[in-house]
GROMACS .gro file of C-alpha atoms in nm:
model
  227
    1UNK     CA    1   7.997   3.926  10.595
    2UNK     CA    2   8.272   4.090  10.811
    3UNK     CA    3   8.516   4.369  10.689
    4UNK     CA    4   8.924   4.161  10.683
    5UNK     CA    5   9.207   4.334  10.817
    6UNK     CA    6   9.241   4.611  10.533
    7UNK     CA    7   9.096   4.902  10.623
    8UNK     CA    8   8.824   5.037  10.405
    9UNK     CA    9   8.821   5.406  10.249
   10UNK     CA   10   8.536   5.497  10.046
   11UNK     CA   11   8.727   5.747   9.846
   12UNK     CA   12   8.958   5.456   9.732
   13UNK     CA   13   8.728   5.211   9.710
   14UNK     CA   14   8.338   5.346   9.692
   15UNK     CA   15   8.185   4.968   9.666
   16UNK     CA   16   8.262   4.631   9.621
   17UNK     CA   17   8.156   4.337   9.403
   18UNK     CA   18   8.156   4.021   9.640
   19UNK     CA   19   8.110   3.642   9.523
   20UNK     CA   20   7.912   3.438   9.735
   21UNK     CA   21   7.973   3.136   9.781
   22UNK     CA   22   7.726   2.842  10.011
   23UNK     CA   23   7.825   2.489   9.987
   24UNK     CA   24   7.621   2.153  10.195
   25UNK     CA   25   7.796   1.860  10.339
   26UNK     CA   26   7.597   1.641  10.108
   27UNK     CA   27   7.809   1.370   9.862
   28UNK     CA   28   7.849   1.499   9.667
   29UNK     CA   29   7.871   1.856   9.771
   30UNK     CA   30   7.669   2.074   9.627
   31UNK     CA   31   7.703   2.467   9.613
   32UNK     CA   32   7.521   2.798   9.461
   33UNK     CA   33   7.667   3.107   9.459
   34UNK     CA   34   7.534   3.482   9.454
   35UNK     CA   35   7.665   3.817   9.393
   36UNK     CA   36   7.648   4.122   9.646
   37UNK     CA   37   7.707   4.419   9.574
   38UNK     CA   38   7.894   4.681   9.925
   39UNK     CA   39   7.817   5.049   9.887
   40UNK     CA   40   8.045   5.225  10.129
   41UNK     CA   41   7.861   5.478  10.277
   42UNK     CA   42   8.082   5.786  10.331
   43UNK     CA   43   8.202   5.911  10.643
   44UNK     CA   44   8.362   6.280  10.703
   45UNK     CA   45   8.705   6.211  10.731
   46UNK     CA   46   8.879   6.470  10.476
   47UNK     CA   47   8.949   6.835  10.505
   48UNK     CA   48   8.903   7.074  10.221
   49UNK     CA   49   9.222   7.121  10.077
   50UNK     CA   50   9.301   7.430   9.820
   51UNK     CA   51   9.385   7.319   9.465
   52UNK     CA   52   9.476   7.672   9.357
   53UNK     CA   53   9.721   7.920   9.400
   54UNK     CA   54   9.814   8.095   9.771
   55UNK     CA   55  10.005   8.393   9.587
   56UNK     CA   56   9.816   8.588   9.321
   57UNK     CA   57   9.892   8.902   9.167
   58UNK     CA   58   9.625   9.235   9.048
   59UNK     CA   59   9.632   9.543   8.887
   60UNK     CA   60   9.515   9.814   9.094
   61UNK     CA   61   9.261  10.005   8.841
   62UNK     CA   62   9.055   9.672   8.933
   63UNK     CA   63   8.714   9.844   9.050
   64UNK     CA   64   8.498   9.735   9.368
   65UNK     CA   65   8.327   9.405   9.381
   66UNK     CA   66   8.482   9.322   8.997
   67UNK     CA   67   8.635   8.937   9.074
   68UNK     CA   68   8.992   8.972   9.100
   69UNK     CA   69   9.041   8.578   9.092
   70UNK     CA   70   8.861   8.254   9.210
   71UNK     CA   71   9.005   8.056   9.459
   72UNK     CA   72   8.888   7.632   9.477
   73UNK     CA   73   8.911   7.424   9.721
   74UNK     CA   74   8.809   7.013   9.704
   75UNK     CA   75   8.683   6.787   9.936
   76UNK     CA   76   8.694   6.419   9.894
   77UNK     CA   77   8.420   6.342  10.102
   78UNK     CA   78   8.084   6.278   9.958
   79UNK     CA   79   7.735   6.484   9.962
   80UNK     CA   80   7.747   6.762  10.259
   81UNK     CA   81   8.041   6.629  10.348
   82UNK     CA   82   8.187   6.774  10.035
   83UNK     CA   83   8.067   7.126  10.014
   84UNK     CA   84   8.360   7.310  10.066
   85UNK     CA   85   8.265   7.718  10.197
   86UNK     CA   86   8.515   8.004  10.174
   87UNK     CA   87   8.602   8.305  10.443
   88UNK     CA   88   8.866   8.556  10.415
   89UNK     CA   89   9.019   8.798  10.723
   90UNK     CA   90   9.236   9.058  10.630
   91UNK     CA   91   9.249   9.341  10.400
   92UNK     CA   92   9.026   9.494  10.196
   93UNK     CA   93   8.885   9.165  10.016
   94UNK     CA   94   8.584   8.961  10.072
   95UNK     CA   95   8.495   8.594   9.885
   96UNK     CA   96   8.177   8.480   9.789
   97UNK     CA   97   8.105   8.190  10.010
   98UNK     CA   98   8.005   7.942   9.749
   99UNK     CA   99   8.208   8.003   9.416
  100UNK     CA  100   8.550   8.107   9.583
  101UNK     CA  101   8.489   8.463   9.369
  102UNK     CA  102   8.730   8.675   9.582
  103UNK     CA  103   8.709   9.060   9.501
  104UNK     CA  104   8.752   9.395   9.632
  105UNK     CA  105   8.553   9.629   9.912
  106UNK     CA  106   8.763   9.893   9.796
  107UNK     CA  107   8.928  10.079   9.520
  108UNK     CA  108   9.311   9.955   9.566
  109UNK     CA  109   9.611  10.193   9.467
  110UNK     CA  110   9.959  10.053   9.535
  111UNK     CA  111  10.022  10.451   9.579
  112UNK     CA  112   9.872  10.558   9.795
  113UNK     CA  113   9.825  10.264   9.987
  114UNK     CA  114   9.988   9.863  10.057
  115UNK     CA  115  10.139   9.731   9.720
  116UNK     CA  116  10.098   9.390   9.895
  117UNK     CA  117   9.848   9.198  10.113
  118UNK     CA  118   9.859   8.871  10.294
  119UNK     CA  119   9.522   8.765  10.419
  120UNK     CA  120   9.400   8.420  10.590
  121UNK     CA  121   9.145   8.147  10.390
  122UNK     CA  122   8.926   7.957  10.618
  123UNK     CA  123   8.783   7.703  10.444
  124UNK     CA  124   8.545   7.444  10.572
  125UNK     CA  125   8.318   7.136  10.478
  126UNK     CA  126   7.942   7.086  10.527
  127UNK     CA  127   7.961   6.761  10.706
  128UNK     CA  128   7.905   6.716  11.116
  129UNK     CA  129   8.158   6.755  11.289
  130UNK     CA  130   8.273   7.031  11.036
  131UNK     CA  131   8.621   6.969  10.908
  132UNK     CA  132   8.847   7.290  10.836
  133UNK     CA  133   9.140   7.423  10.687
  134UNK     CA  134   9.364   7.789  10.710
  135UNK     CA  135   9.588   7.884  10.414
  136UNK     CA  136   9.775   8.193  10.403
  137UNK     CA  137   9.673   8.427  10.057
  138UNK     CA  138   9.935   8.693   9.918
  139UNK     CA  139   9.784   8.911   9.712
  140UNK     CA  140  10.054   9.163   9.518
  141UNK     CA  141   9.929   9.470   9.361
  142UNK     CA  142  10.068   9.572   9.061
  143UNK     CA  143  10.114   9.978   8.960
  144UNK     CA  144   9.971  10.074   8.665
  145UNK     CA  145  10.225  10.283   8.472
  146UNK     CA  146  10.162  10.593   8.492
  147UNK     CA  147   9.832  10.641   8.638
  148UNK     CA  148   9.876  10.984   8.860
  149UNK     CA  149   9.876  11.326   8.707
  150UNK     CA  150  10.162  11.574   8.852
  151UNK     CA  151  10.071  11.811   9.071
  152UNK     CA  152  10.201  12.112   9.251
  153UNK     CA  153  10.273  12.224   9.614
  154UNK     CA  154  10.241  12.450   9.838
  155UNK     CA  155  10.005  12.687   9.580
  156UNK     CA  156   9.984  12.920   9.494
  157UNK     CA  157  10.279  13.065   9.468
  158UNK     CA  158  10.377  13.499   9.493
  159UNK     CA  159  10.682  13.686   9.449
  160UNK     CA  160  10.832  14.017   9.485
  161UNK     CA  161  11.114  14.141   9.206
  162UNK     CA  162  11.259  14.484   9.145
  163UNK     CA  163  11.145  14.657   8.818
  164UNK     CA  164  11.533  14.717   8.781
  165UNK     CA  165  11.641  14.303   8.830
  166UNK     CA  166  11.902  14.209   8.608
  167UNK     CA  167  11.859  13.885   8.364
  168UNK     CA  168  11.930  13.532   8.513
  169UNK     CA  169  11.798  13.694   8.857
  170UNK     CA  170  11.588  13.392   9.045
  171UNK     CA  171  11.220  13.475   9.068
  172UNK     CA  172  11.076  13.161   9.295
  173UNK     CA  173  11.071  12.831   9.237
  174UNK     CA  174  10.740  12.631   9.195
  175UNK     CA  175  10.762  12.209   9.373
  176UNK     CA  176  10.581  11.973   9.223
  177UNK     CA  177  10.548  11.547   9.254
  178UNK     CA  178  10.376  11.274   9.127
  179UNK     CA  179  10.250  10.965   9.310
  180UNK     CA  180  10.429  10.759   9.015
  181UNK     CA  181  10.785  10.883   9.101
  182UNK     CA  182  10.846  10.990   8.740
  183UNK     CA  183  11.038  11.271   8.617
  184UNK     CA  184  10.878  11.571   8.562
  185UNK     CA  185  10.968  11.885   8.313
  186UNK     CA  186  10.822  12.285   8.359
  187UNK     CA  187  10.741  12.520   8.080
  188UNK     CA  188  10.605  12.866   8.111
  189UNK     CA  189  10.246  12.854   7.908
  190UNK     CA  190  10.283  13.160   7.681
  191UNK     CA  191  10.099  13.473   7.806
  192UNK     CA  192  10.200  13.829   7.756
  193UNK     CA  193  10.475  13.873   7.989
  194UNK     CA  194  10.603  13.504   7.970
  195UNK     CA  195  10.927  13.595   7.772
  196UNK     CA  196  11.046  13.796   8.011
  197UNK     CA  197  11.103  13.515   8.192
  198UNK     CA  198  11.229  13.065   8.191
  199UNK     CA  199  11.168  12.774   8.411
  200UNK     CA  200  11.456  12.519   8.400
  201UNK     CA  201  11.436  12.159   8.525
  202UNK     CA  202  11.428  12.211   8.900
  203UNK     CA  203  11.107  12.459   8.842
  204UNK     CA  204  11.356  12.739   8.922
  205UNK     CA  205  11.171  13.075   8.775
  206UNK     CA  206  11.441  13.367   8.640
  207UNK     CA  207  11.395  13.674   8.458
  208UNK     CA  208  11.581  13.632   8.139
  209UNK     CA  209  11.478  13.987   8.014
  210UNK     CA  210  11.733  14.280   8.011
  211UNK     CA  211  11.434  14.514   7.989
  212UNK     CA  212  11.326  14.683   8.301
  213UNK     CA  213  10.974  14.592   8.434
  214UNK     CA  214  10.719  14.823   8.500
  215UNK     CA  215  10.682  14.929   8.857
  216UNK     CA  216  10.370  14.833   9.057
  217UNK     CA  217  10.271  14.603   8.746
  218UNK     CA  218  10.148  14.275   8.870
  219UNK     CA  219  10.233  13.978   8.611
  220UNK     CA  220  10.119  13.661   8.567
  221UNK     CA  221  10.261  13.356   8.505
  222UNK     CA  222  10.171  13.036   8.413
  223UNK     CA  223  10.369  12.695   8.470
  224UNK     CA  224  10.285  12.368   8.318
  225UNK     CA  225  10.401  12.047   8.449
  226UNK     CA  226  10.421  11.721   8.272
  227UNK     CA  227  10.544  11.386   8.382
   0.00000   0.00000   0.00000
Protein backbone atom coordinates (compact mmCIF):
# COMPACT_ATOMS: atom_id res chain seq x y z
CA UNK A 1 0.00 0.00 0.00
CA UNK A 2 1.49 3.34 -1.23
CA UNK A 3 0.25 6.88 -0.15
CA UNK A 4 -1.61 8.60 -3.96
CA UNK A 5 -0.89 11.98 -4.85
CA UNK A 6 -2.95 13.76 -1.94
CA UNK A 7 -0.96 14.65 0.63
CA UNK A 8 -1.76 13.27 4.02
CA UNK A 9 -2.31 15.49 7.30
CA UNK A 10 -3.03 13.75 10.38
CA UNK A 11 -4.89 16.62 11.87
CA UNK A 12 -7.37 16.35 8.89
CA UNK A 13 -7.41 13.00 8.52
CA UNK A 14 -6.00 10.93 11.80
CA UNK A 15 -6.64 7.29 10.05
CA UNK A 16 -8.10 5.64 7.35
CA UNK A 17 -10.46 2.72 6.68
CA UNK A 18 -9.04 0.89 3.48
CA UNK A 19 -10.86 -2.03 1.46
CA UNK A 20 -8.76 -4.65 0.30
CA UNK A 21 -9.26 -6.10 -2.41
CA UNK A 22 -7.05 -9.66 -4.00
CA UNK A 23 -8.42 -11.22 -7.03
CA UNK A 24 -6.66 -14.75 -9.09
CA UNK A 25 -6.60 -15.19 -12.77
CA UNK A 26 -8.60 -18.34 -12.32
CA UNK A 27 -12.18 -18.74 -14.53
CA UNK A 28 -13.79 -17.79 -13.08
CA UNK A 29 -12.06 -15.20 -11.02
CA UNK A 30 -12.20 -15.45 -7.73
CA UNK A 31 -11.51 -12.65 -5.04
CA UNK A 32 -11.54 -12.01 -1.02
CA UNK A 33 -11.29 -8.91 0.38
CA UNK A 34 -10.02 -7.47 3.88
CA UNK A 35 -10.21 -4.37 5.78
CA UNK A 36 -7.11 -2.27 7.10
CA UNK A 37 -7.26 0.03 9.18
CA UNK A 38 -4.01 3.48 8.64
CA UNK A 39 -3.25 5.25 11.88
CA UNK A 40 -1.35 8.35 10.91
CA UNK A 41 1.21 8.75 13.21
CA UNK A 42 1.72 12.47 13.96
CA UNK A 43 4.49 14.49 12.97
CA UNK A 44 5.40 18.15 14.48
CA UNK A 45 4.39 20.31 11.91
CA UNK A 46 2.11 23.06 13.77
CA UNK A 47 3.02 26.00 15.90
CA UNK A 48 1.13 26.93 18.98
CA UNK A 49 -1.10 29.50 18.05
CA UNK A 50 -2.99 31.86 20.83
CA UNK A 51 -6.77 31.43 20.93
CA UNK A 52 -7.22 34.30 23.37
CA UNK A 53 -7.02 37.80 23.59
CA UNK A 54 -3.51 40.00 22.88
CA UNK A 55 -5.10 43.20 24.65
CA UNK A 56 -6.46 42.78 28.17
CA UNK A 57 -7.38 45.25 30.60
CA UNK A 58 -6.82 45.29 35.00
CA UNK A 59 -7.59 47.19 37.81
CA UNK A 60 -4.67 48.28 39.63
CA UNK A 61 -5.72 47.35 43.45
CA UNK A 62 -5.00 43.72 41.86
CA UNK A 63 -2.43 42.38 44.60
CA UNK A 64 0.93 40.35 43.82
CA UNK A 65 0.80 36.93 42.37
CA UNK A 66 -3.41 37.19 42.37
CA UNK A 67 -4.10 35.91 38.42
CA UNK A 68 -4.93 38.86 36.53
CA UNK A 69 -6.10 36.65 33.43
CA UNK A 70 -5.21 33.31 31.67
CA UNK A 71 -3.85 33.35 28.45
CA UNK A 72 -4.32 29.73 25.98
CA UNK A 73 -2.65 28.78 23.41
CA UNK A 74 -3.45 25.33 21.09
CA UNK A 75 -1.46 23.13 19.28
CA UNK A 76 -2.75 20.78 16.72
CA UNK A 77 -0.15 18.41 16.93
CA UNK A 78 -0.54 15.33 18.95
CA UNK A 79 1.11 14.04 22.42
CA UNK A 80 4.46 16.22 23.21
CA UNK A 81 4.01 17.66 20.22
CA UNK A 82 1.01 19.41 21.64
CA UNK A 83 2.04 20.77 24.95
CA UNK A 84 2.01 24.22 24.40
CA UNK A 85 4.49 26.29 27.38
CA UNK A 86 4.15 30.01 28.11
CA UNK A 87 7.05 32.88 28.73
CA UNK A 88 6.54 36.47 29.14
CA UNK A 89 9.44 39.50 28.81
CA UNK A 90 8.51 42.73 29.81
CA UNK A 91 7.03 44.45 32.68
CA UNK A 92 6.24 43.57 35.85
CA UNK A 93 4.26 40.19 34.98
CA UNK A 94 5.27 36.64 35.01
CA UNK A 95 2.96 33.41 33.60
CA UNK A 96 2.83 30.18 34.97
CA UNK A 97 4.41 27.97 32.43
CA UNK A 98 1.75 25.35 32.23
CA UNK A 99 -1.81 26.95 32.79
CA UNK A 100 -1.14 30.36 30.94
CA UNK A 101 -2.06 32.02 34.69
CA UNK A 102 -0.38 35.42 34.01
CA UNK A 103 -0.14 37.69 37.22
CA UNK A 104 1.72 40.32 38.89
CA UNK A 105 5.48 40.60 40.63
CA UNK A 106 4.37 43.79 41.78
CA UNK A 107 1.75 45.98 43.25
CA UNK A 108 0.65 48.10 39.99
CA UNK A 109 -0.67 51.82 40.37
CA UNK A 110 -1.50 53.60 37.09
CA UNK A 111 -0.35 56.70 39.44
CA UNK A 112 2.37 56.48 40.23
CA UNK A 113 3.59 54.39 37.64
CA UNK A 114 2.75 53.08 33.54
CA UNK A 115 -1.14 53.04 33.03
CA UNK A 116 -0.21 50.68 30.12
CA UNK A 117 2.13 47.76 29.32
CA UNK A 118 2.98 45.88 26.19
CA UNK A 119 4.96 42.78 26.87
CA UNK A 120 6.10 39.78 24.42
CA UNK A 121 4.44 35.90 24.69
CA UNK A 122 6.79 33.23 23.69
CA UNK A 123 5.05 30.33 23.35
CA UNK A 124 6.37 26.98 22.34
CA UNK A 125 5.51 23.17 21.79
CA UNK A 126 7.05 20.06 23.39
CA UNK A 127 7.86 18.26 20.24
CA UNK A 128 11.70 17.95 18.64
CA UNK A 129 12.56 20.27 16.81
CA UNK A 130 10.52 22.68 19.12
CA UNK A 131 8.09 24.78 17.18
CA UNK A 132 7.46 28.50 18.47
CA UNK A 133 5.46 31.43 18.34
CA UNK A 134 5.82 35.52 19.60
CA UNK A 135 2.62 37.54 20.16
CA UNK A 136 2.64 40.95 21.36
CA UNK A 137 0.35 41.37 24.97
CA UNK A 138 -1.13 44.94 25.93
CA UNK A 139 -2.02 45.03 29.17
CA UNK A 140 -4.06 48.51 30.20
CA UNK A 141 -4.37 49.41 33.74
CA UNK A 142 -7.33 50.83 34.84
CA UNK A 143 -7.44 53.72 37.90
CA UNK A 144 -9.45 52.98 40.56
CA UNK A 145 -11.55 56.07 41.35
CA UNK A 146 -10.43 57.63 43.88
CA UNK A 147 -7.91 55.59 45.55
CA UNK A 148 -5.20 58.37 46.91
CA UNK A 149 -5.80 60.44 49.98
CA UNK A 150 -4.80 64.36 49.57
CA UNK A 151 -1.94 65.42 50.94
CA UNK A 152 0.01 68.53 51.67
CA UNK A 153 3.37 70.15 50.66
CA UNK A 154 6.06 71.60 51.61
CA UNK A 155 5.02 71.11 55.68
CA UNK A 156 4.86 72.38 57.81
CA UNK A 157 4.01 75.52 57.27
CA UNK A 158 4.95 79.11 59.74
CA UNK A 159 4.01 82.58 59.52
CA UNK A 160 4.65 85.90 60.91
CA UNK A 161 1.47 88.56 61.27
CA UNK A 162 1.26 91.82 63.15
CA UNK A 163 -0.96 91.78 66.32
CA UNK A 164 -2.40 95.05 64.68
CA UNK A 165 -3.29 93.22 60.88
CA UNK A 166 -6.38 94.36 59.57
CA UNK A 167 -9.25 91.70 58.41
CA UNK A 168 -8.95 90.08 54.89
CA UNK A 169 -4.98 90.47 55.48
CA UNK A 170 -3.31 87.11 53.77
CA UNK A 171 -1.71 84.89 56.39
CA UNK A 172 0.08 81.99 54.07
CA UNK A 173 -1.22 79.75 51.94
CA UNK A 174 -1.00 75.91 52.56
CA UNK A 175 -0.45 73.51 48.69
CA UNK A 176 -1.80 70.47 48.61
CA UNK A 177 -2.43 67.47 45.60
CA UNK A 178 -3.67 64.29 45.11
CA UNK A 179 -2.33 61.49 42.89
CA UNK A 180 -6.10 61.22 41.53
CA UNK A 181 -6.16 64.80 40.04
CA UNK A 182 -9.41 65.60 41.86
CA UNK A 183 -10.49 68.76 43.27
CA UNK A 184 -9.77 69.46 46.57
CA UNK A 185 -11.59 71.93 49.28
CA UNK A 186 -9.75 73.48 52.83
CA UNK A 187 -11.49 74.12 56.07
CA UNK A 188 -9.95 75.38 59.23
CA UNK A 189 -10.69 72.39 61.99
CA UNK A 190 -12.16 74.45 64.87
CA UNK A 191 -9.68 75.21 67.69
CA UNK A 192 -9.62 78.24 69.88
CA UNK A 193 -8.26 80.82 67.72
CA UNK A 194 -9.72 79.37 64.40
CA UNK A 195 -12.37 82.22 63.97
CA UNK A 196 -10.08 84.65 63.80
CA UNK A 197 -9.27 83.43 60.74
CA UNK A 198 -10.75 81.45 56.78
CA UNK A 199 -9.23 79.31 54.17
CA UNK A 200 -10.87 79.81 50.72
CA UNK A 201 -10.51 77.45 47.76
CA UNK A 202 -6.92 78.08 46.72
CA UNK A 203 -5.84 77.22 50.58
CA UNK A 204 -5.23 81.00 50.86
CA UNK A 205 -5.20 81.64 54.92
CA UNK A 206 -6.61 85.45 56.01
CA UNK A 207 -7.39 86.92 59.19
CA UNK A 208 -11.02 87.74 59.06
CA UNK A 209 -10.99 89.16 62.69
CA UNK A 210 -11.14 92.98 63.36
CA UNK A 211 -9.83 92.22 66.85
CA UNK A 212 -6.22 92.81 67.48
CA UNK A 213 -4.08 89.69 68.32
CA UNK A 214 -2.11 89.34 71.20
CA UNK A 215 1.53 90.09 70.78
CA UNK A 216 4.14 87.31 71.11
CA UNK A 217 1.06 84.76 71.22
CA UNK A 218 1.82 81.82 69.08
CA UNK A 219 -1.53 80.28 67.45
CA UNK A 220 -2.32 77.32 65.99
CA UNK A 221 -4.07 76.35 63.21
CA UNK A 222 -5.39 73.50 61.77
CA UNK A 223 -6.30 72.83 57.96
CA UNK A 224 -8.20 69.93 56.67
CA UNK A 225 -8.14 68.85 53.17
CA UNK A 226 -10.60 66.70 51.39
CA UNK A 227 -10.78 65.56 47.84
Amino acid sequence: IRTGSTVIDRETHSSFLLTVVATDNGTPPLSTSALVHVTITDVNDNTPKLITGTVYNIHEEQKPNEVLFTIIAEDPDEGDNAEVSYDLSGGPFEINPTSGEVFSTEQLDSDDGPSDYTITLELRDGGVPVNEDTETIVIHLLDVPNDNRPYFKDTPYSAQISPYAKAGENVTKVVAGDADGDTLSFELVPTENSNKFSIDGSGQVKKISTDTLDRGDDITLIVKVTD
